[in-house]
XYZ file of C-alpha atoms in Angstrom:
761
model
C 0.000 0.000 0.000
C 1.158 3.540 -0.666
C 0.918 6.525 1.568
C -2.312 8.544 1.129
C -2.063 10.031 -2.331
C -2.151 13.677 -1.265
C 0.794 12.965 1.085
C 2.805 10.850 -1.369
C 3.476 13.819 -3.565
C 4.253 16.033 -0.586
C 6.697 13.579 0.965
C 8.383 12.840 -2.333
C 8.693 16.526 -3.217
C 10.175 17.349 0.144
C 12.855 14.791 -0.461
C 11.452 13.126 2.524
C 13.970 13.975 4.961
C 13.022 10.542 6.303
C 16.573 10.475 5.896
C 18.000 11.267 2.975
C 20.629 11.214 0.243
C 24.250 10.234 -0.257
C 26.493 9.256 -3.141
C 27.844 5.753 -3.502
C 31.318 4.941 -2.164
C 33.291 1.799 -2.814
C 33.445 -0.781 -0.030
C 36.484 -0.463 2.200
C 38.981 -3.301 2.313
C 38.881 -5.795 5.177
C 41.454 -7.967 6.888
C 41.246 -11.748 7.314
C 38.843 -13.005 9.950
C 40.140 -13.732 13.400
C 39.595 -16.961 15.290
C 36.466 -17.184 17.461
C 38.479 -16.753 20.637
C 40.025 -13.487 19.496
C 37.576 -12.285 16.880
C 37.014 -8.523 16.638
C 33.923 -6.933 18.141
C 31.647 -6.176 15.181
C 29.383 -3.140 15.087
C 26.526 -2.769 12.600
C 25.554 0.780 11.561
C 22.274 1.297 9.698
C 21.431 4.629 8.099
C 18.100 6.354 7.669
C 16.283 6.612 4.371
C 12.558 6.090 4.848
C 11.177 3.170 2.857
C 14.637 2.577 1.392
C 15.638 1.504 4.898
C 13.702 -1.727 4.385
C 16.754 -2.849 2.398
C 18.477 -3.261 5.779
C 16.412 -6.398 6.308
C 18.033 -8.003 3.258
C 21.483 -7.120 4.615
C 20.632 -8.749 7.954
C 19.557 -11.923 6.146
C 22.906 -12.121 4.346
C 24.870 -11.477 7.545
C 23.039 -14.409 9.099
C 23.698 -16.685 6.118
C 27.371 -15.632 6.093
C 27.675 -16.390 9.851
C 28.787 -12.858 10.700
C 27.974 -12.170 14.381
C 26.881 -8.650 15.268
C 27.933 -7.480 18.717
C 26.535 -3.923 18.787
C 24.097 -1.965 16.614
C 23.656 1.781 16.064
C 20.952 3.145 13.788
C 19.179 6.297 12.679
C 15.578 6.784 11.552
C 14.438 3.678 9.628
C 17.838 2.190 10.330
C 17.105 2.571 14.040
C 13.755 0.809 13.648
C 15.151 -2.184 11.732
C 18.250 -2.317 13.919
C 16.236 -1.969 17.114
C 13.903 -4.815 16.186
C 16.883 -7.037 15.412
C 18.661 -5.994 18.621
C 15.554 -6.805 20.676
C 15.718 -10.459 19.589
C 13.784 -10.716 16.314
C 15.456 -12.705 13.538
C 15.871 -11.294 10.002
C 13.245 -13.744 8.732
C 10.779 -12.628 11.414
C 11.360 -8.967 10.585
C 10.891 -9.651 6.868
C 7.677 -11.559 7.466
C 6.237 -8.760 9.583
C 7.115 -5.889 7.246
C 5.710 -7.724 4.226
C 2.421 -8.261 6.070
C 2.073 -4.620 7.100
C -0.387 -2.311 5.351
C 2.158 0.461 4.987
C -0.315 2.923 3.454
C -2.622 2.630 6.461
C 0.350 2.785 8.824
C 0.782 6.499 8.079
C -2.819 7.580 7.571
C -3.529 10.931 9.200
C -6.569 9.461 10.944
C -8.112 6.126 11.810
C -10.161 4.071 9.311
C -13.390 5.925 8.671
C -15.565 3.135 10.063
C -14.033 3.723 13.517
C -14.893 7.423 13.635
C -17.879 8.674 15.581
C -20.907 9.576 13.505
C -20.302 13.252 14.272
C -16.865 13.068 12.661
C -18.125 11.088 9.664
C -20.812 13.651 8.846
C -18.183 16.327 8.320
C -16.705 14.323 5.434
C -19.800 14.990 3.338
C -19.494 18.744 3.670
C -15.852 19.596 4.227
C -12.383 18.660 3.077
C -10.501 16.301 5.411
C -7.235 17.947 4.358
C -7.825 21.684 4.716
C -7.559 21.887 8.498
C -6.526 24.680 10.812
C -6.477 25.071 14.577
C -6.829 28.005 16.937
C -5.125 28.047 20.322
C -3.834 30.726 22.681
C -4.995 33.531 20.423
C -3.343 32.321 17.214
C -4.105 30.079 14.258
C -1.971 26.943 14.034
C -1.358 24.224 11.477
C -1.258 20.539 12.476
C 2.217 19.738 13.810
C 2.579 16.666 11.588
C 1.275 15.891 8.122
C 1.342 12.155 8.811
C 0.163 10.135 11.790
C 2.577 7.688 13.450
C 0.141 6.144 15.925
C -0.052 2.865 14.036
C 3.738 2.795 13.717
C 4.100 3.345 17.458
C 1.635 0.552 18.184
C 3.588 -1.806 15.927
C 6.880 -0.922 17.619
C 5.310 -1.336 21.050
C 4.082 -4.830 20.169
C 7.432 -5.993 18.798
C 9.556 -4.561 21.628
C 7.283 -5.646 24.497
C 9.796 -8.147 25.957
C 12.268 -5.289 26.516
C 9.852 -3.145 28.525
C 11.567 -3.680 31.902
C 15.225 -3.217 30.844
C 17.311 -0.585 32.621
C 19.425 0.169 29.518
C 19.636 -0.930 25.903
C 22.861 -2.789 26.767
C 20.599 -5.469 28.252
C 19.071 -6.309 24.884
C 20.130 -9.523 23.128
C 22.363 -7.201 21.094
C 23.377 -3.848 22.678
C 21.790 -0.997 20.744
C 21.757 2.780 20.286
C 19.323 5.030 18.392
C 20.233 8.521 17.217
C 17.816 11.473 17.287
C 18.142 15.251 16.998
C 17.416 17.804 19.726
C 15.191 20.164 17.751
C 15.943 23.087 20.089
C 19.756 22.881 20.153
C 20.518 20.951 16.962
C 22.605 18.442 18.921
C 22.709 14.720 18.264
C 21.051 12.710 21.032
C 22.147 9.103 21.500
C 19.347 7.108 23.126
C 20.709 4.242 25.205
C 18.035 3.629 27.831
C 14.371 4.077 28.619
C 11.448 3.158 26.423
C 12.793 1.243 23.395
C 9.683 1.743 21.244
C 9.745 5.457 22.038
C 13.431 5.675 21.145
C 12.825 4.091 17.747
C 9.899 6.427 17.081
C 11.906 9.510 18.178
C 14.728 8.675 15.775
C 12.238 8.776 12.884
C 10.434 12.035 13.743
C 10.806 13.897 10.461
C 9.971 17.582 11.142
C 6.869 18.762 9.326
C 5.716 15.235 8.543
C 5.858 13.319 11.825
C 5.199 15.149 15.081
C 8.363 15.475 17.217
C 8.544 13.388 20.372
C 9.163 14.737 23.859
C 11.784 12.678 25.686
C 13.144 13.589 29.126
C 12.285 17.242 28.595
C 13.772 17.433 25.093
C 11.936 17.722 21.773
C 13.425 15.069 19.519
C 13.332 14.887 15.742
C 14.818 12.693 13.035
C 18.424 11.726 13.770
C 19.345 11.905 10.097
C 19.556 15.690 10.368
C 22.780 15.429 12.382
C 24.125 11.857 12.172
C 22.469 9.669 9.599
C 25.227 7.043 9.531
C 26.352 6.890 13.209
C 29.718 5.154 12.809
C 31.117 7.099 15.775
C 28.350 5.785 18.036
C 29.172 2.162 17.193
C 32.811 2.911 17.763
C 32.065 4.249 21.262
C 30.120 1.062 21.969
C 33.391 -0.851 21.567
C 33.190 -1.942 17.940
C 36.550 -2.970 16.490
C 35.144 -3.469 12.997
C 32.203 -1.504 11.619
C 29.801 -2.726 8.925
C 28.115 0.474 7.738
C 25.028 0.245 5.515
C 24.154 3.477 3.705
C 20.886 3.473 1.763
C 20.511 7.202 1.075
C 18.877 8.613 -2.077
C 21.005 10.457 -4.681
C 20.579 14.212 -4.806
C 17.775 15.429 -7.037
C 18.511 16.613 -10.551
C 18.037 20.054 -12.049
C 14.471 19.302 -13.146
C 13.316 19.154 -9.522
C 14.826 22.551 -8.670
C 11.999 24.562 -10.209
C 9.837 24.991 -7.092
C 10.307 26.324 -3.600
C 9.671 22.886 -2.109
C 12.134 21.234 -4.459
C 14.894 23.749 -3.699
C 14.221 23.567 0.054
C 14.366 19.766 -0.020
C 17.619 19.860 -1.946
C 19.124 22.278 0.594
C 18.193 19.957 3.458
C 19.590 16.968 1.600
C 22.855 18.753 0.844
C 23.280 19.706 4.498
C 22.464 16.164 5.605
C 24.880 14.655 3.124
C 27.747 16.414 4.868
C 27.350 14.360 8.057
C 27.160 11.150 5.995
C 30.354 12.044 4.137
C 32.063 12.691 7.453
C 30.942 9.285 8.750
C 32.152 7.506 5.609
C 35.477 9.330 5.835
C 35.927 8.016 9.384
C 35.798 4.379 8.260
C 39.019 2.420 8.663
C 40.549 -0.003 6.173
C 39.296 -2.826 8.390
C 35.674 -1.601 8.132
C 33.113 -2.469 5.476
C 30.726 -0.072 3.693
C 27.658 -1.503 1.957
C 25.530 0.646 -0.371
C 22.796 -1.403 -2.081
C 21.874 -0.056 -5.508
C 18.304 1.154 -4.882
C 18.104 3.146 -8.094
C 15.096 5.444 -8.268
C 13.235 3.890 -5.354
C 12.248 6.687 -2.992
C 11.786 7.200 0.724
C 8.016 6.824 0.284
C 7.919 3.533 -1.641
C 6.725 1.444 1.285
C 4.433 -0.504 -1.047
C 7.566 -1.982 -2.665
C 8.855 -3.567 0.536
C 9.535 -6.965 -1.052
C 11.641 -5.394 -3.802
C 13.569 -3.281 -1.298
C 14.431 -6.327 0.826
C 15.573 -8.196 -2.285
C 17.839 -5.329 -3.374
C 19.335 -5.189 0.119
C 20.006 -8.918 -0.094
C 21.643 -8.609 -3.524
C 23.768 -5.684 -2.368
C 25.109 -7.602 0.608
C 25.687 -10.769 -1.440
C 27.901 -8.725 -3.762
C 30.226 -8.210 -0.797
C 30.185 -11.823 0.376
C 33.963 -12.194 -0.038
C 34.517 -9.296 2.350
C 31.892 -10.683 4.723
C 33.589 -14.104 4.650
C 36.613 -12.540 6.336
C 34.390 -11.593 9.285
C 32.628 -14.962 9.483
C 33.068 -17.441 12.320
C 32.773 -21.198 12.333
C 29.336 -22.849 12.357
C 29.828 -23.886 16.005
C 30.891 -20.397 17.067
C 27.955 -18.787 15.251
C 25.556 -21.308 16.778
C 26.937 -20.420 20.200
C 26.544 -16.682 19.482
C 22.916 -17.170 18.434
C 22.238 -19.287 21.515
C 23.565 -16.495 23.720
C 21.234 -13.992 22.004
C 18.305 -16.341 22.443
C 19.124 -16.898 26.094
C 19.051 -13.167 26.779
C 15.753 -12.883 24.904
C 14.212 -15.794 26.809
C 15.316 -14.265 30.090
C 13.633 -10.987 29.194
C 10.450 -12.664 27.992
C 8.437 -12.247 31.152
C 4.856 -12.987 30.205
C 2.537 -10.252 31.362
C 0.013 -11.213 34.007
C -2.958 -8.976 34.727
C -3.694 -5.281 34.578
C -3.233 -4.219 38.193
C -3.881 -0.507 37.597
C -4.529 1.921 34.768
C -3.842 5.635 34.428
C -3.638 8.381 31.815
C -0.744 10.768 31.260
C -0.718 14.107 29.479
C -4.395 15.069 29.873
C -6.474 17.012 32.360
C -7.409 14.662 35.236
C -11.019 15.817 34.834
C -11.125 13.996 31.475
C -9.916 10.642 32.744
C -13.338 9.341 33.804
C -14.749 9.741 30.313
C -11.572 8.397 28.684
C -11.755 5.296 30.899
C -15.286 4.630 29.698
C -14.091 4.673 26.093
C -11.777 1.714 26.823
C -12.640 -1.966 27.143
C -9.462 -2.641 29.127
C -10.018 -2.548 32.889
C -7.957 -3.390 35.998
C -8.230 -7.068 36.845
C -8.209 -8.261 33.234
C -5.397 -10.317 31.753
C -3.043 -8.268 29.604
C -4.458 -8.430 26.076
C -2.409 -6.472 23.544
C -5.097 -6.706 20.852
C -7.676 -5.186 23.208
C -5.287 -2.423 24.284
C -4.477 -1.566 20.663
C -8.186 -1.410 19.815
C -8.730 0.907 22.783
C -6.000 3.231 21.542
C -7.545 3.200 18.086
C -10.828 4.288 19.641
C -9.130 7.156 21.485
C -7.353 8.194 18.288
C -10.669 8.250 16.424
C -11.862 11.143 18.609
C -9.380 13.372 16.754
C -8.340 15.129 19.979
C -4.818 13.720 20.333
C -1.793 13.991 18.069
C 0.127 11.299 19.951
C -1.311 8.215 21.636
C 0.867 5.507 23.110
C 0.946 3.093 26.011
C 3.419 1.185 28.122
C 3.244 -1.569 30.703
C 5.063 -1.034 33.973
C 5.586 -3.762 36.549
C 3.811 -3.261 39.861
C 6.302 -4.098 42.619
C 7.453 -7.711 42.672
C 4.182 -9.100 41.312
C 3.508 -10.165 37.730
C 0.783 -7.557 37.514
C 1.318 -4.573 35.252
C 0.225 -0.971 35.347
C -1.167 0.184 32.001
C -0.088 3.765 31.356
C -1.833 5.456 28.441
C 0.180 8.445 27.277
C -1.738 11.141 25.409
C -0.596 14.365 23.815
C -3.481 16.719 23.118
C -3.406 18.406 19.751
C -1.203 21.441 20.129
C -3.238 23.069 17.381
C -6.631 22.573 19.129
C -9.112 22.509 20.805
C -10.678 24.879 18.219
C -10.664 23.194 14.823
C -11.496 24.746 11.455
C -12.133 22.951 8.168
C -12.892 24.293 4.713
C -15.031 22.851 1.938
C -15.718 24.061 -1.594
C -18.340 23.220 -4.225
C -18.007 24.336 -7.846
C -20.194 23.248 -10.739
C -20.890 24.239 -14.330
C -22.715 22.647 -17.246
C -20.688 24.732 -19.783
C -23.999 26.257 -20.915
C -24.263 29.255 -18.620
C -25.477 27.350 -15.566
C -23.037 27.229 -12.662
C -22.625 27.938 -8.986
C -20.197 27.800 -6.091
C -20.459 27.361 -2.331
C -17.755 27.904 0.253
C -18.165 26.144 3.600
C -16.233 26.842 6.781
C -16.724 24.844 9.959
C -15.588 25.387 13.522
C -15.567 22.706 16.210
C -14.701 23.360 19.847
C -13.944 20.129 21.715
C -13.873 19.421 25.457
C -15.747 22.500 26.603
C -16.203 20.703 29.921
C -14.953 17.500 31.573
C -17.885 15.505 30.186
C -16.787 16.093 26.612
C -19.194 18.810 25.479
C -18.703 20.136 21.941
C -19.764 23.268 20.118
C -20.066 22.913 16.354
C -20.604 25.791 13.887
C -20.813 26.000 10.116
C -21.019 28.917 7.684
C -21.834 28.658 3.982
C -21.325 31.394 1.403
C -22.233 31.309 -2.276
C -25.315 30.169 -4.167
C -26.889 29.246 -0.824
C -26.228 31.285 2.310
C -26.415 29.277 5.492
C -25.375 29.157 9.126
C -25.593 26.270 11.578
C -24.723 25.924 15.274
C -25.086 23.046 17.727
C -24.154 22.478 21.349
C -23.650 18.766 22.074
C -23.471 17.501 25.661
C -22.908 13.837 26.648
C -24.917 13.100 29.796
C -24.631 9.512 30.977
C -21.088 8.248 30.530
C -22.015 4.589 30.987
C -24.727 4.614 28.303
C -23.236 7.580 26.421
C -26.567 9.229 25.643
C -26.541 12.960 24.979
C -28.614 16.090 24.574
C -28.161 18.658 21.827
C -29.567 22.078 20.990
C -29.192 23.444 17.493
C -30.228 26.135 15.033
C -30.035 26.190 11.227
C -30.637 29.268 9.028
C -30.710 29.285 5.231
C -31.281 31.680 2.346
C -31.800 29.801 -0.897
C -32.667 30.752 -4.436
C -35.664 28.956 -5.956
C -35.924 28.203 -9.685
C -39.008 26.644 -11.284
C -38.718 25.101 -14.758
C -41.087 24.133 -17.545
C -40.925 20.805 -19.367
C -38.272 22.169 -21.739
C -35.935 23.069 -18.896
C -36.548 26.821 -19.127
C -36.789 28.776 -15.875
C -40.285 30.233 -15.558
C -40.129 31.493 -11.987
C -37.347 32.739 -9.743
C -37.592 33.521 -6.068
C -35.974 33.252 -2.667
C -36.750 31.130 0.332
C -35.570 31.903 3.844
C -35.796 29.458 6.680
C -34.813 29.161 10.332
C -34.987 25.844 12.185
C -34.419 25.518 15.921
C -34.386 22.161 17.659
C -33.527 20.222 20.777
C -32.738 16.490 20.762
C -32.039 13.574 23.014
C -29.777 11.078 21.293
C -28.064 7.730 21.563
C -24.827 6.868 19.759
C -24.916 3.385 18.232
C -21.862 1.181 18.622
C -18.670 2.110 20.431
C -18.494 5.895 20.664
C -21.150 6.147 17.973
C -19.023 4.545 15.265
C -22.033 2.598 13.925
C -24.503 5.475 13.849
C -26.757 7.755 15.831
C -30.431 7.963 16.800
C -32.112 11.216 17.829
C -35.571 12.234 19.005
C -36.613 15.789 19.739
C -38.619 18.913 19.027
C -38.217 21.214 16.043
C -39.688 24.615 15.194
C -39.356 25.928 11.642
C -40.179 29.402 10.344
C -39.988 29.912 6.565
C -40.666 32.643 4.054
C -40.837 32.475 0.248
C -40.688 35.547 -2.001
C -41.198 35.322 -5.793
C -39.048 37.766 -7.773
C -39.777 36.877 -11.432
C -42.751 34.884 -12.668
C -43.076 34.112 -16.394
C -46.420 34.196 -18.158
C -45.483 30.781 -19.606
C -46.063 29.188 -16.196
C -49.189 27.060 -16.422
C -50.869 24.643 -14.065
C -49.550 26.385 -10.960
C -50.519 29.750 -9.542
C -47.841 31.392 -7.445
C -48.668 34.128 -4.945
C -47.523 37.576 -5.972
C -46.307 38.550 -2.532
C -44.229 37.079 0.268
C -45.645 33.933 1.802
C -44.892 32.923 5.404
C -45.567 29.750 7.328
C -44.481 28.065 10.561
C -44.078 24.461 11.582
C -43.621 22.755 14.933
C -43.395 19.055 15.536
C -41.669 15.967 16.825
C -38.550 14.870 15.008
C -36.987 11.417 14.742
C -33.617 11.123 12.956
C -31.470 8.067 12.292
C -28.140 7.661 10.526
C -25.805 4.699 10.138
C -22.646 5.139 8.111
C -20.156 2.337 7.473
C -18.672 3.555 4.186
C -14.890 3.230 4.000
C -14.657 6.547 2.122
C -17.171 9.357 1.905
C -16.220 9.909 -1.760
C -15.924 7.002 -4.193
C -16.478 4.383 -1.473
C -15.340 0.846 -2.213
C -17.386 -0.939 0.443
C -19.906 -0.348 3.181
C -23.291 1.316 3.428
C -24.972 4.475 4.646
C -28.610 4.936 5.678
C -30.076 8.179 6.962
C -33.686 9.165 7.504
C -35.587 12.043 9.110
C -39.267 11.943 10.047
C -41.153 15.013 11.332
C -44.773 15.050 12.422
C -46.470 18.174 13.728
C -48.607 21.192 12.982
C -48.208 23.662 10.117
C -49.649 27.161 10.122
C -49.606 29.286 7.007
C -50.083 32.948 7.909
C -53.617 33.949 7.070
C -54.720 30.318 6.938
C -55.749 27.576 9.344
C -53.416 25.233 11.207
C -53.213 21.638 9.991
C -51.245 18.479 10.585
C -48.268 17.632 8.400
C -45.813 14.780 7.870
C -42.361 15.086 6.309
C -40.062 12.137 5.543
C -36.707 12.097 3.767
C -34.705 8.861 3.557
C -31.546 7.996 1.625
C -29.513 4.816 1.238
C -26.109 4.121 -0.318
C -24.214 0.841 -0.604
C -20.908 0.044 -2.319
C -19.436 -3.289 -3.356
C -15.961 -3.779 -4.847
C -14.216 -6.655 -6.552
C -10.627 -6.027 -7.540
C -10.712 -2.498 -9.051
C -14.385 -2.571 -10.026
C -17.035 -0.941 -7.821
C -20.820 -0.833 -7.971
C -22.507 1.908 -5.969
C -26.261 1.853 -5.393
C -28.122 4.974 -4.275
C -31.808 5.316 -3.328
C -33.935 8.203 -2.072
C -37.585 8.358 -1.022
C -39.164 11.549 0.315
C -42.564 13.111 0.946
C -43.926 16.322 2.451
C -47.659 16.679 2.907
C -48.988 19.298 2.793
C -46.495 21.969 1.719
C -47.404 25.554 0.710
C -47.150 26.417 -2.978
C -44.172 28.719 -2.436
C -42.068 25.791 -1.240
C -42.761 23.544 -4.188
C -39.058 22.667 -4.435
C -39.237 21.071 -1.014
C -37.611 18.064 -2.692
C -35.850 18.367 -6.031
C -33.709 16.479 -8.525
C -31.416 17.554 -11.329
C -27.703 18.016 -11.733
C -24.843 15.552 -11.962
C -25.883 12.047 -10.815
C -29.147 13.437 -9.420
C -30.889 12.926 -12.780
C -27.968 13.811 -15.012
C -29.067 15.762 -18.067
C -31.565 17.899 -16.113
C -30.837 21.315 -14.617
C -30.337 21.576 -10.866
C -33.804 21.823 -9.318
C -35.565 21.234 -12.641
C -37.535 18.280 -11.279
C -39.251 19.261 -8.029
C -42.246 18.413 -5.945
C -43.568 17.193 -2.626
C -43.176 13.470 -3.384
C -39.883 12.090 -4.654
C -38.541 8.693 -5.734
C -35.011 8.238 -7.073
C -32.573 5.401 -7.777
C -29.027 5.415 -9.121
C -26.590 2.672 -10.087
C -23.016 3.867 -10.524
C -20.034 1.871 -11.753
C -16.460 3.080 -11.413
C -13.075 1.515 -11.927
C -10.034 2.579 -9.951
C -7.255 3.483 -12.354
C -3.595 2.527 -11.770
C -2.355 6.090 -12.263
C -0.758 7.992 -9.406
C -1.192 11.760 -9.720
C -0.003 12.689 -6.234
C -2.798 15.183 -5.454
C -5.563 12.566 -5.273
C -6.193 9.362 -3.366
C -7.162 7.719 -6.633
C -8.530 8.320 -10.127
C -11.706 6.637 -11.385
C -13.468 6.041 -14.694
C -17.144 5.260 -14.536
C -20.727 5.879 -15.445
C -24.168 6.084 -13.878
C -27.757 5.276 -14.765
C -30.429 7.193 -12.834
C -34.202 6.882 -12.656
C -36.609 9.070 -10.680
C -39.109 11.872 -10.536
C -40.805 14.323 -8.182
C -44.538 15.048 -8.101
C -46.479 17.981 -6.653
C -49.565 15.940 -5.724
C -49.835 12.403 -4.489
C -52.350 11.555 -7.228
C -49.724 12.403 -9.843
C -47.364 9.606 -8.768
C -46.930 7.079 -11.558
C -44.139 4.718 -12.590
C -44.845 5.629 -16.210
C -43.747 9.183 -15.477
C -40.292 8.263 -14.236
C -37.460 10.177 -15.879
C -34.075 8.764 -16.891
C -30.612 10.337 -16.767
C -27.105 8.985 -17.326
C -23.463 10.034 -17.163
C -19.947 8.973 -18.113
C -17.199 10.523 -16.019
C -13.586 10.800 -15.003
C -13.388 11.299 -11.238
C -10.754 11.889 -8.588
C -10.835 11.903 -4.797
C -8.660 14.958 -4.191
C -7.551 16.637 -1.003
C -10.119 19.425 -1.481
C -13.020 17.131 -2.342
C -14.311 14.858 -5.115
C -13.794 16.031 -8.691
C -15.850 14.976 -11.723
C -15.613 15.775 -15.404
C -18.525 14.074 -17.113
C -20.716 13.715 -20.152
C -24.398 13.793 -19.149
C -27.502 12.820 -21.090
C -31.252 12.615 -20.492
C -33.803 11.704 -23.210
C -36.154 14.486 -22.052
C -33.383 16.763 -20.821
C -30.141 17.708 -22.557
C -26.762 16.266 -23.533
C -23.617 18.094 -22.535
C -20.497 18.347 -20.407
C -20.555 18.808 -16.661
C -17.746 19.768 -14.278
C -18.148 19.385 -10.537
C -15.847 19.892 -7.572
C -17.783 18.652 -4.565
C -20.370 15.995 -3.857
C -23.085 15.274 -6.465
């Protein structure tokens, strides 16, 4: 899997300082191998390089086959991760098996899988871009501190290094180990030799601007490649007599990449970083060995090519097998060395007993009660890593924390463990802003735009209250606000008060698609609900019941004399509604745009009294229900959409209560051209994911849709024979600013033409 598409281009353009670039240098000469009794102490040095660092696994496999014992290891960035896993007791084959099984694309997603998000978070995906985010804190606007999440990476490292959780120093590992990081305040190299091994590996790979830096003993640590990407000197200080240095850096970019600010900045960083690598290579002795696998054009972001990277690392090390043979020991001596490593590992492998206590670090103590209720893990349970990891995923899905980690700490002399959940609140929150944009045109004079801005304020109080606001500017003016307050922590039910105002233009069309009436409709809805999240933290859906009051006003501006069959009032018409409201939504789509699997069902039912000014009060019923389901096989997806709606009775001025028209809402009809108080609509869409990578989009799609539906003013008009048909062929992309479509639309009773849309159909 690749990184999210909008990040792939960013990381590649930035050179991904994941750590970085160096020219090839010929392997240094070696001396004949010593006897086992007097053999030199061998140090292995692994450089950073992002995905290219996976080649280190191939080198480790060859060292094992060549019977070259490794006595100490020093690594930076990805080199620290691979070296640290090997030092903690994993074999090269075990490391290879694990990295090939990993979903590397998901490992760096900026948020959890969509199905795990609460329904409140999912709803935002349909209105706003998930990429255009901004925070407000302490009187200033702030950007997210990292473009990529490392929570999944940290969880993986925690799982693999669990046996080392009680060590005093990294010298107690099966192979003594050091990781190199950078103090981001002083610019000094920091050699990590004790403490939390998983944290040390993560700190060494904290690329500024992409991964959030890690706080460690009061210091802010970033990627070690900035100051010492090939830490030969560290291995030397650990007592290494002979150093095997593996450099997997990327060559400097060519002139073609130096045409943008990002490209030039990345090249500057790479040039500066190359200096410390050159210094390390220059410090190698004739008895040392330098390996530089030929990784060609593979980049720091090519995690989806893990198997190829391991193979190239293997081939590169095999090319130096004669030099490695001089460092080899006899089969008996190597067997003894491996047995000693295994003995240390077995001694460390203290199986965890039960959770004796649980606490949270890094958050306001007033929040801990609610956070505890979001976790399945409780004191008294047996230690279950899968359950703990699921709990952390659930906490991450709230979107309130930029770093989430855990550790197990022994309680006294017992086998019980204290579970410590470490949280770092978003340093760019708790006020969050997102931006969304809709643009559409039919290339025939009909077009519109809408700009949406949302504001969410989290954790207003210790019970997790939220304040959500939204503003829309453009074809439709709108404003929305809601205060959401969880009440019962155990059952997680909530109350909410909200208001929604809208100013919308109304167009009425004749059968030929010509506008025959134009007006405006203003509306203000105010409501109060009691609700129940469905599933864990509402990740399955949400049910609400409450009261709603709605005041509306319709004003015709232009009425054509061609309008027949419907008499519009000449002046402003006002009416009021009040009733009981029941709303349900369940969303399990994997993506809001171009989903590949899952379903979404939402419905709203209102029953109450309607009073048109100057008229009598009467009962009314309004129902609007929509369903979407997606199924994918290989790269082919079928997406089914259905909508049923009714409003009875509705004043004449609001005849567009429900409407169809526009791209994939009866393609080939104008927006709002088909309107009425009763609506039935069905759509079947096919799209194929294309193999092209454009960097700015998650994926590109080719597809088409067939749509059938209609809207009727009166119930007696409903007839299957009057259903209308529309269709489209399109090229689509799920971009960072929203879905994009360029399509050809056609309707037998409408028109045929081109349609461009940025936003949801």
